Amino acid sequence: DAIRNIWINKYDYILIDVNPNLGPLTILGLMAAPITNILIPAFPEESSRQAVIALADTIETLLANDFSQQINILGILIAKYERNNISGKYLKFFSQLAENMDTILFKTLIPKSVIVSEAIALKQSIFERRKSAPIIDKYNEFCDEFLQRLEYFKNNNCQAE
């Protein structure tokens, strides 16, 4: 609790990026502050569908056992999106799941792109790898949408911090 209070008094936002699994680091990340705002990235594929369902169950369990914790799910972001029937199927699923989780599916869809794989292999961000590309425009578009979502939480007393 002492560390949590130091963070809250010193920073407006703290970003904690955890591996896409439900191990101890993810649980600690969810419980790192009295108010935690979560962005859930998802891919239009079966393993991601199962992982997001498991994450939703974990969040529900955590909240049921800690009444002082507030977890706001800011939304689900679809990445590695391709225009095909399978992606469309998963897009519908994640839209319904977001509604069931009382959150949104972000409108911005991050397309599948070789630039991401190249940047990871070279240990660079996509912004270092290329100065301009459609995926960079999409990430910038998402940032605008995400900031609007944070503003929504702030203006509606959802205590997004």
mmCIF file of C-alpha atoms in Angstrom, residues 44-154:
data_model
loop_
_atom_site.group_PDB
_atom_site.id
_atom_site.type_symbol
_atom_site.label_atom_id
_atom_site.label_comp_id
_atom_site.label_asym_id
_atom_site.label_seq_id
_atom_site.Cartn_x
_atom_site.Cartn_y
_atom_site.Cartn_z
ATOM 1 C CA PRO A 44 -8.870 -11.784 -34.544
ATOM 2 C CA GLU A 45 -7.984 -15.382 -33.768
ATOM 3 C CA GLU A 46 -9.134 -18.181 -31.472
ATOM 4 C CA SER A 47 -6.270 -18.095 -28.965
ATOM 5 C CA SER A 48 -6.856 -14.391 -28.372
ATOM 6 C CA ARG A 49 -10.603 -14.961 -27.959
ATOM 7 C CA GLN A 50 -9.939 -17.541 -25.256
ATOM 8 C CA ALA A 51 -7.357 -15.325 -23.543
ATOM 9 C CA VAL A 52 -9.685 -12.308 -23.357
ATOM 10 C CA ILE A 53 -12.487 -14.459 -21.935
ATOM 11 C CA ALA A 54 -10.059 -15.788 -19.291
ATOM 12 C CA LEU A 55 -8.901 -12.236 -18.525
ATOM 13 C CA ALA A 56 -12.506 -11.092 -18.074
ATOM 14 C CA ASP A 57 -13.088 -13.973 -15.645
ATOM 15 C CA THR A 58 -9.905 -13.098 -13.745
ATOM 16 C CA ILE A 59 -10.915 -9.454 -13.424
ATOM 17 C CA GLU A 60 -14.344 -10.468 -12.179
ATOM 18 C CA THR A 61 -12.761 -12.745 -9.561
ATOM 19 C CA LEU A 62 -10.300 -10.067 -8.423
ATOM 20 C CA LEU A 63 -13.065 -7.515 -8.014
ATOM 21 C CA ALA A 64 -15.231 -9.975 -6.111
ATOM 22 C CA ASN A 65 -12.427 -10.496 -3.583
ATOM 23 C CA ASP A 66 -11.122 -6.927 -3.163
ATOM 24 C CA PHE A 67 -13.742 -4.273 -2.560
ATOM 25 C CA SER A 68 -11.163 -1.467 -2.441
ATOM 26 C CA GLN A 69 -9.930 -2.176 -5.968
ATOM 27 C CA GLN A 70 -11.420 -0.423 -8.987
ATOM 28 C CA ILE A 71 -10.656 -1.788 -12.430
ATOM 29 C CA ASN A 72 -11.889 0.182 -15.415
ATOM 30 C CA ILE A 73 -11.759 -1.612 -18.730
ATOM 31 C CA LEU A 74 -11.196 1.224 -21.165
ATOM 32 C CA GLY A 75 -11.812 -0.969 -24.164
ATOM 33 C CA ILE A 76 -10.661 -3.723 -26.458
ATOM 34 C CA LEU A 77 -8.258 -2.876 -29.298
ATOM 35 C CA ILE A 78 -8.115 -5.186 -32.297
ATOM 36 C CA ALA A 79 -4.630 -5.579 -33.783
ATOM 37 C CA LYS A 80 -3.349 -7.731 -36.661
ATOM 38 C CA TYR A 81 -6.651 -7.114 -38.414
ATOM 39 C CA GLU A 82 -7.150 -8.351 -41.974
ATOM 40 C CA ARG A 83 -10.280 -7.869 -44.068
ATOM 41 C CA ASN A 84 -11.555 -11.416 -44.368
ATOM 42 C CA ASN A 85 -14.415 -13.577 -43.110
ATOM 43 C CA ILE A 86 -12.498 -14.962 -40.116
ATOM 44 C CA SER A 87 -11.478 -11.515 -38.866
ATOM 45 C CA GLY A 88 -15.056 -10.336 -39.364
ATOM 46 C CA LYS A 89 -16.319 -13.230 -37.259
ATOM 47 C CA TYR A 90 -13.937 -12.365 -34.423
ATOM 48 C CA LEU A 91 -14.711 -8.669 -34.731
ATOM 49 C CA LYS A 92 -18.394 -9.459 -34.064
ATOM 50 C CA PHE A 93 -17.432 -11.683 -31.139
ATOM 51 C CA PHE A 94 -15.190 -9.029 -29.535
ATOM 52 C CA SER A 95 -17.848 -6.377 -30.050
ATOM 53 C CA GLN A 96 -20.363 -8.506 -28.139
ATOM 54 C CA LEU A 97 -17.796 -9.388 -25.475
ATOM 55 C CA ALA A 98 -16.966 -5.693 -24.984
ATOM 56 C CA GLU A 99 -20.659 -4.981 -24.478
ATOM 57 C CA ASN A 100 -20.901 -7.843 -21.956
ATOM 58 C CA MET A 101 -17.848 -6.439 -20.127
ATOM 59 C CA ASP A 102 -19.495 -2.989 -20.038
ATOM 60 C CA THR A 103 -16.814 -1.458 -22.216
ATOM 61 C CA ILE A 104 -16.211 -0.645 -25.884
ATOM 62 C CA LEU A 105 -14.520 -2.153 -28.867
ATOM 63 C CA PHE A 106 -12.350 0.658 -30.193
ATOM 64 C CA LYS A 107 -13.350 1.717 -33.705
ATOM 65 C CA THR A 108 -9.745 1.889 -34.865
ATOM 66 C CA LEU A 109 -8.557 -1.464 -36.187
ATOM 67 C CA ILE A 110 -4.795 -1.927 -36.322
ATOM 68 C CA PRO A 111 -3.966 -3.816 -39.526
ATOM 69 C CA LYS A 112 -1.594 -6.726 -39.781
ATOM 70 C CA SER A 113 1.695 -5.363 -41.067
ATOM 71 C CA VAL A 114 5.182 -6.659 -41.772
ATOM 72 C CA ILE A 115 6.527 -3.387 -40.332
ATOM 73 C CA VAL A 116 5.657 -4.599 -36.839
ATOM 74 C CA SER A 117 7.568 -7.868 -37.268
ATOM 75 C CA GLU A 118 10.561 -6.002 -38.700
ATOM 76 C CA ALA A 119 10.566 -3.490 -35.842
ATOM 77 C CA ILE A 120 10.397 -6.257 -33.230
ATOM 78 C CA ALA A 121 13.256 -8.158 -34.879
ATOM 79 C CA LEU A 122 15.381 -4.995 -34.980
ATOM 80 C CA LYS A 123 14.343 -3.932 -31.452
ATOM 81 C CA GLN A 124 12.888 -0.668 -32.701
ATOM 82 C CA SER A 125 9.506 0.937 -32.478
ATOM 83 C CA ILE A 126 7.508 1.120 -35.692
ATOM 84 C CA PHE A 127 7.933 4.890 -35.497
ATOM 85 C CA GLU A 128 11.729 4.470 -35.673
ATOM 86 C CA ARG A 129 11.450 1.890 -38.435
ATOM 87 C CA ARG A 130 9.391 4.020 -40.801
ATOM 88 C CA LYS A 131 8.548 7.696 -40.934
ATOM 89 C CA SER A 132 5.166 7.067 -42.493
ATOM 90 C CA ALA A 133 3.054 4.040 -43.249
ATOM 91 C CA PRO A 134 -0.635 3.166 -43.058
ATOM 92 C CA ILE A 135 -0.097 1.311 -39.765
ATOM 93 C CA ILE A 136 1.513 4.379 -38.212
ATOM 94 C CA ASP A 137 -1.525 6.419 -39.233
ATOM 95 C CA LYS A 138 -3.739 3.785 -37.585
ATOM 96 C CA TYR A 139 -1.762 3.878 -34.337
ATOM 97 C CA ASN A 140 -1.994 7.679 -34.307
ATOM 98 C CA GLU A 141 -5.730 7.400 -34.953
ATOM 99 C CA PHE A 142 -6.016 4.944 -32.069
ATOM 100 C CA CYS A 143 -4.087 7.289 -29.747
ATOM 101 C CA ASP A 144 -6.635 10.020 -30.446
ATOM 102 C CA GLU A 145 -9.500 7.610 -29.796
ATOM 103 C CA PHE A 146 -7.849 6.338 -26.598
ATOM 104 C CA LEU A 147 -7.322 9.862 -25.253
ATOM 105 C CA GLN A 148 -10.998 10.627 -25.943
ATOM 106 C CA ARG A 149 -11.921 7.497 -23.982
ATOM 107 C CA LEU A 150 -9.771 8.619 -21.024
ATOM 108 C CA GLU A 151 -11.478 12.009 -21.172
ATOM 109 C CA TYR A 152 -14.868 10.271 -21.143
ATOM 110 C CA PHE A 153 -13.935 8.408 -17.954
ATOM 111 C CA LYS A 154 -12.673 11.621 -16.373
#
